[in-house]
Amino acid sequence: MSRILGGIGIAHTPSMGYQYDKGVREGFDPKWQPWYDGTRPVKQWLREKRPSHMVVIYNDHMNYFDLKAYPTFAIGVAAHFPQADEGYGLRPFPGVDGDPDFAWPIARSLVRDGFDLTFCQELELDHGVYSWLPYLFDAPWPLKVLPIAVNMLMHPVPTPQRLHALGASLRRALLNDGANRDVVVLATGGMSHQIHGTKFGLTNEKWDRYFLDAIEQRQDELVATPVEEIMQVAGTEAAELAMWYTMRAALAVSARTHYSFYTLPAVTGCGVIALDEPEPRG
Ligand SMILES: [Fe+2]
């Protein structure tokens, strides 16, 4: 069995990545400095946890998959995942290493539990991963990544209940995988934002802060909230928050918040939470 060390929920947005690259070159924009500063404790937490592997639940933004055929759930089983070029060139970071020996048993276990995943022997990762990655780790990335991509773009998207069940299944898989890895489970999805239509620019700091608080011990309350309701109050793209339920359900019910932080630099609510698994198995 592998040991689950803890979980992270974190926002992503293209500007987060852009502002990182600009910030390390020229100093951070005053609006983005709080996000850089606010992610330092998570980076330190990861340094102390020393995970060997990280399961990442994220969504692609039509930079690898497209609307011709959009998989509901896809799992990356490759040994390496390059960065996706989103149209303005690659950022100065290496690709991410995977671990097929870790990935396949997890994939098989999820299928046995009823999650019919698309297996990706090639997969490029867009800002759904790369926008936050350098805030949490220094390159070359010190751990192997198992990406699980969720369709959050082409409706109907998976229900909150389904995403929660995926997390519970992931937990079973990790604790029975016959491997001996130290694992952090991370889910990423933008907090409140809407980037099209008449409500372009909608954000909802109150909702975001409620979400960050409730994910720890009131996940049932969140999961019971239809995605459509989140889209109404927090913007259509805030539907991505439902992926955080997968991370939460992969942890023990008794997992507790080690740290959380929120800021709203521009367009998208940026929050992060790190949860400690109470008794790492081993
Ligand atoms: Fe996104």
Short mmCIF file of C-alpha atoms and ligand atoms in Angstrom, two decimals:
data_model
loop_
_atom_site.label_atom_id
_atom_site.label_comp_id
_atom_site.label_asym_id
_atom_site.label_seq_id
_atom_site.Cartn_x
_atom_site.Cartn_y
_atom_site.Cartn_z
CA MET A 1 0.00 0.00 0.00
CA SER A 2 1.00 3.56 -0.52
CA ARG A 3 0.84 6.20 2.18
CA ILE A 4 -1.47 9.16 1.69
CA LEU A 5 0.31 12.10 3.29
CA GLY A 6 -2.25 14.81 2.65
CA GLY A 7 -4.11 16.76 0.03
CA ILE A 8 -4.04 20.12 -1.69
CA GLY A 9 -6.78 22.09 -3.40
CA ILE A 10 -5.51 24.96 -5.52
CA ALA A 11 -6.86 27.36 -8.11
CA HIS A 12 -5.39 27.64 -11.59
CA THR A 13 -5.56 30.34 -14.23
CA PRO A 14 -3.35 31.26 -17.21
CA SER A 15 -2.47 34.60 -15.63
CA MET A 16 -1.11 32.81 -12.55
CA GLY A 17 1.57 31.22 -14.72
CA TYR A 18 2.28 34.37 -16.67
CA GLN A 19 2.62 36.37 -13.47
CA TYR A 20 5.01 33.80 -12.01
CA ASP A 21 7.37 34.04 -14.98
CA LYS A 22 7.20 37.81 -14.98
CA GLY A 23 7.44 37.98 -11.19
CA VAL A 24 10.67 35.98 -10.89
CA ARG A 25 12.18 38.07 -13.68
CA GLU A 26 11.13 41.56 -12.65
CA GLY A 27 9.47 41.29 -9.26
CA PHE A 28 5.84 40.45 -8.65
CA ASP A 29 2.99 42.74 -9.57
CA PRO A 30 1.53 44.11 -6.29
CA LYS A 31 -1.74 42.35 -7.11
CA TRP A 32 0.04 38.99 -7.44
CA GLN A 33 2.61 39.31 -4.66
CA PRO A 34 0.07 38.08 -2.07
CA TRP A 35 -0.51 34.89 -4.10
CA TYR A 36 3.22 34.22 -4.34
CA ASP A 37 3.64 34.90 -0.61
CA GLY A 38 0.50 32.94 0.24
CA THR A 39 1.73 29.81 -1.49
CA ARG A 40 5.11 29.78 0.37
CA PRO A 41 3.71 27.82 3.34
CA VAL A 42 2.34 25.15 0.98
CA LYS A 43 5.72 24.81 -0.69
CA GLN A 44 7.30 24.43 2.74
CA TRP A 45 4.63 21.89 3.79
CA LEU A 46 5.46 19.82 0.69
CA ARG A 47 9.18 20.04 1.47
CA GLU A 48 8.49 18.58 4.89
CA LYS A 49 6.08 15.89 3.63
CA ARG A 50 8.55 14.78 0.93
CA PRO A 51 6.00 13.02 -1.29
CA SER A 52 7.45 10.69 -3.92
CA HIS A 53 4.27 10.88 -6.01
CA MET A 54 1.41 13.25 -6.57
CA VAL A 55 -1.97 12.43 -8.04
CA VAL A 56 -3.25 15.53 -9.84
CA ILE A 57 -6.94 15.91 -10.64
CA TYR A 58 -7.23 18.72 -13.17
CA ASN A 59 -8.92 19.75 -16.36
CA ASP A 60 -7.47 20.45 -19.75
CA HIS A 61 -8.62 23.59 -21.59
CA MET A 62 -8.71 22.27 -25.14
CA ASN A 63 -4.93 22.40 -25.31
CA TYR A 64 -4.66 18.61 -25.57
CA PHE A 65 -8.19 17.24 -25.86
CA ASP A 66 -10.73 18.93 -28.06
CA LEU A 67 -14.47 18.97 -28.49
CA LYS A 68 -14.43 16.34 -31.24
CA ALA A 69 -14.14 13.74 -28.48
CA TYR A 70 -13.83 14.87 -24.91
CA PRO A 71 -13.15 12.10 -22.35
CA THR A 72 -15.05 12.44 -19.09
CA PHE A 73 -12.16 10.92 -17.15
CA ALA A 74 -8.68 10.33 -18.57
CA ILE A 75 -5.61 9.04 -16.75
CA GLY A 76 -2.01 9.60 -17.80
CA VAL A 77 -0.06 6.34 -17.65
CA ALA A 78 3.05 7.60 -19.48
CA ALA A 79 6.57 7.95 -18.11
CA HIS A 80 6.71 11.58 -19.13
CA PHE A 81 4.22 14.37 -19.74
CA PRO A 82 5.40 17.36 -21.76
CA GLN A 83 4.08 20.85 -21.22
CA ALA A 84 1.36 21.84 -23.69
CA ASP A 85 1.99 24.88 -25.85
CA GLU A 86 -1.07 27.08 -25.38
CA GLY A 87 -0.27 29.18 -28.40
CA TYR A 88 2.40 31.54 -27.08
CA GLY A 89 5.32 29.13 -26.76
CA LEU A 90 6.50 26.88 -23.96
CA ARG A 91 7.32 28.37 -20.60
CA PRO A 92 10.88 27.74 -19.32
CA PHE A 93 10.07 24.54 -17.45
CA PRO A 94 10.74 20.86 -18.08
CA GLY A 95 8.03 18.28 -18.58
CA VAL A 96 6.70 16.25 -15.67
CA ASP A 97 7.72 12.64 -15.05
CA GLY A 98 5.11 9.94 -14.54
CA ASP A 99 5.50 6.43 -13.18
CA PRO A 100 3.70 3.74 -15.19
CA ASP A 101 4.34 1.13 -12.45
CA PHE A 102 2.41 3.36 -10.06
CA ALA A 103 -0.22 4.46 -12.57
CA TRP A 104 -1.44 1.17 -13.98
CA PRO A 105 -2.48 -0.51 -10.71
CA ILE A 106 -4.35 2.67 -9.78
CA ALA A 107 -6.01 2.74 -13.22
CA ARG A 108 -7.05 -0.91 -12.96
CA SER A 109 -8.48 -0.38 -9.48
CA LEU A 110 -10.52 2.63 -10.63
CA VAL A 111 -11.93 0.61 -13.54
CA ARG A 112 -12.88 -2.22 -11.17
CA ASP A 113 -14.76 0.39 -9.16
CA GLY A 114 -16.74 1.44 -12.23
CA PHE A 115 -14.72 4.40 -13.50
CA ASP A 116 -14.16 3.71 -17.19
CA LEU A 117 -11.16 5.93 -17.81
CA THR A 118 -9.48 6.84 -21.07
CA PHE A 119 -5.87 5.65 -20.82
CA CYS A 120 -3.42 8.23 -22.13
CA GLN A 121 -0.04 6.87 -23.12
CA GLU A 122 0.69 10.38 -24.31
CA LEU A 123 -0.59 13.51 -22.61
CA GLU A 124 0.49 17.15 -22.59
CA LEU A 125 -0.31 19.29 -19.56
CA ASP A 126 -1.59 22.84 -19.90
CA HIS A 127 -2.01 25.66 -17.36
CA GLY A 128 -4.36 23.41 -15.41
CA VAL A 129 -1.09 22.02 -14.03
CA TYR A 130 1.66 24.40 -15.09
CA SER A 131 0.14 27.62 -13.72
CA TRP A 132 0.52 26.56 -10.06
CA LEU A 133 3.33 23.99 -10.36
CA PRO A 134 6.31 26.40 -10.03
CA TYR A 135 4.67 28.08 -7.03
CA LEU A 136 4.82 24.74 -5.16
CA PHE A 137 7.99 23.08 -6.48
CA ASP A 138 11.35 24.01 -7.92
CA ALA A 139 12.26 22.47 -11.25
CA PRO A 140 13.41 19.83 -11.95
CA TRP A 141 10.21 18.60 -10.31
CA PRO A 142 11.13 16.44 -7.31
CA LEU A 143 8.32 13.89 -7.63
CA LYS A 144 6.37 11.72 -10.09
CA VAL A 145 2.93 12.83 -11.18
CA LEU A 146 -0.18 10.81 -12.00
CA PRO A 147 -2.54 13.13 -13.89
CA ILE A 148 -6.27 12.46 -13.96
CA ALA A 149 -8.02 14.79 -16.41
CA VAL A 150 -11.70 15.54 -15.92
CA ASN A 151 -14.05 17.02 -18.49
CA MET A 152 -15.21 20.31 -17.01
CA LEU A 153 -15.81 22.05 -20.36
CA MET A 154 -18.24 20.05 -22.46
CA HIS A 155 -21.53 19.73 -20.66
CA PRO A 156 -22.87 17.60 -19.19
CA VAL A 157 -19.85 17.45 -16.87
CA PRO A 158 -19.58 14.84 -14.10
CA THR A 159 -21.80 15.44 -11.07
CA PRO A 160 -20.34 16.44 -7.71
CA GLN A 161 -21.38 13.04 -6.38
CA ARG A 162 -19.49 11.27 -9.16
CA LEU A 163 -16.36 13.34 -8.54
CA HIS A 164 -16.60 12.61 -4.83
CA ALA A 165 -16.99 8.89 -5.54
CA LEU A 166 -13.91 9.05 -7.76
CA GLY A 167 -11.94 10.33 -4.78
CA ALA A 168 -13.19 7.53 -2.54
CA SER A 169 -12.21 5.03 -5.24
CA LEU A 170 -8.80 6.67 -5.59
CA ARG A 171 -8.29 6.28 -1.85
CA ARG A 172 -9.10 2.56 -2.04
CA ALA A 173 -6.71 2.21 -4.96
CA LEU A 174 -3.85 3.96 -3.20
CA LEU A 175 -4.24 2.04 0.03
CA ASN A 176 -4.31 -1.29 -1.83
CA ASP A 177 -1.92 -0.70 -4.69
CA GLY A 178 0.83 -3.06 -3.53
CA ALA A 179 3.26 -0.21 -3.97
CA ASN A 180 5.15 1.73 -1.38
CA ARG A 181 4.81 5.33 -2.37
CA ASP A 182 4.37 8.50 -0.36
CA VAL A 183 1.52 10.27 -2.04
CA VAL A 184 -0.06 13.70 -1.98
CA VAL A 185 -3.40 14.11 -3.76
CA LEU A 186 -3.90 17.50 -5.41
CA ALA A 187 -6.96 18.84 -7.16
CA THR A 188 -7.00 22.07 -9.08
CA GLY A 189 -9.82 24.17 -10.43
CA GLY A 190 -10.32 27.87 -10.73
CA MET A 191 -12.37 29.45 -7.97
CA SER A 192 -15.02 32.04 -8.85
CA HIS A 193 -14.68 33.34 -12.40
CA GLN A 194 -16.56 33.76 -15.64
CA ILE A 195 -14.65 34.48 -18.81
CA HIS A 196 -17.40 34.91 -21.37
CA GLY A 197 -20.92 36.21 -21.88
CA THR A 198 -22.76 39.08 -20.28
CA LYS A 199 -21.48 38.13 -16.82
CA PHE A 200 -17.83 38.24 -17.92
CA GLY A 201 -15.62 39.11 -14.96
CA LEU A 202 -18.02 37.81 -12.32
CA THR A 203 -16.23 36.81 -9.12
CA ASN A 204 -17.56 35.98 -5.68
CA GLU A 205 -15.06 36.23 -2.87
CA LYS A 206 -17.69 35.36 -0.27
CA TRP A 207 -18.46 32.08 -2.03
CA ASP A 208 -14.78 31.25 -2.49
CA ARG A 209 -14.04 31.78 1.19
CA TYR A 210 -17.08 29.71 2.17
CA PHE A 211 -15.87 26.92 -0.12
CA LEU A 212 -12.34 26.94 1.34
CA ASP A 213 -13.79 26.68 4.81
CA ALA A 214 -16.45 24.05 4.05
CA ILE A 215 -14.23 21.64 2.12
CA GLU A 216 -12.57 20.56 5.36
CA GLN A 217 -15.51 19.25 7.39
CA ARG A 218 -18.68 20.08 5.44
CA GLN A 219 -17.93 18.37 2.17
CA ASP A 220 -21.39 16.76 2.17
CA GLU A 221 -22.93 20.23 2.10
CA LEU A 222 -20.78 21.19 -0.88
CA VAL A 223 -21.34 17.95 -2.77
CA ALA A 224 -25.10 18.42 -2.36
CA THR A 225 -24.86 21.76 -4.17
CA PRO A 226 -25.55 21.30 -7.91
CA VAL A 227 -22.77 22.48 -10.22
CA GLU A 228 -25.35 24.69 -11.94
CA GLU A 229 -25.87 26.55 -8.67
CA ILE A 230 -22.13 27.14 -8.29
CA MET A 231 -22.07 28.43 -11.87
CA GLN A 232 -24.85 30.87 -11.04
CA VAL A 233 -23.30 32.33 -7.92
CA ALA A 234 -19.59 32.05 -8.71
CA GLY A 235 -19.40 32.12 -12.51
CA THR A 236 -19.67 29.39 -15.11
CA GLU A 237 -16.01 28.36 -14.94
CA ALA A 238 -16.21 27.94 -11.17
CA ALA A 239 -17.75 24.55 -12.01
CA GLU A 240 -14.12 23.40 -11.92
CA LEU A 241 -14.26 23.58 -8.13
CA ALA A 242 -16.17 20.29 -8.13
CA MET A 243 -12.87 18.53 -8.88
CA TRP A 244 -11.70 19.50 -5.40
CA TYR A 245 -14.22 16.96 -4.04
CA THR A 246 -12.14 14.16 -5.54
CA MET A 247 -9.12 15.28 -3.53
CA ARG A 248 -11.15 15.66 -0.36
CA ALA A 249 -12.74 12.22 -0.68
CA ALA A 250 -9.31 10.66 -1.23
CA LEU A 251 -8.39 11.77 2.29
CA ALA A 252 -9.76 10.53 5.58
CA VAL A 253 -12.94 12.22 6.79
CA SER A 254 -10.88 13.29 9.79
CA ALA A 255 -8.22 15.03 7.65
CA ARG A 256 -7.79 18.60 8.84
CA THR A 257 -6.68 21.87 7.35
CA HIS A 258 -3.02 22.63 7.89
CA TYR A 259 -3.17 25.90 5.97
CA SER A 260 -5.41 27.85 3.66
CA PHE A 261 -5.08 31.14 1.85
CA TYR A 262 -7.18 33.28 -0.48
CA THR A 263 -6.66 36.34 -2.63
CA LEU A 264 -8.41 37.82 -5.64
CA PRO A 265 -5.75 39.39 -7.88
CA ALA A 266 -7.80 39.60 -11.10
CA VAL A 267 -10.58 37.76 -12.91
CA THR A 268 -10.27 34.49 -10.92
CA GLY A 269 -10.42 33.81 -7.21
CA CYS A 270 -7.10 32.27 -6.15
CA GLY A 271 -7.25 29.99 -3.15
CA VAL A 272 -5.22 27.12 -1.79
CA ILE A 273 -5.74 24.65 1.02
CA ALA A 274 -3.40 21.98 2.41
CA LEU A 275 -4.96 19.17 4.45
CA ASP A 276 -3.07 16.74 6.65
CA GLU A 277 -4.02 13.10 6.54
CA PRO A 278 -4.30 12.19 10.23
CA GLU A 279 -2.58 8.83 10.24
CA PRO A 280 -0.45 8.16 7.20
CA ARG A 281 -0.72 4.45 6.53
CA GLY A 282 2.44 2.43 6.44
FE FE B 1 -9.54 25.98 -15.67
#
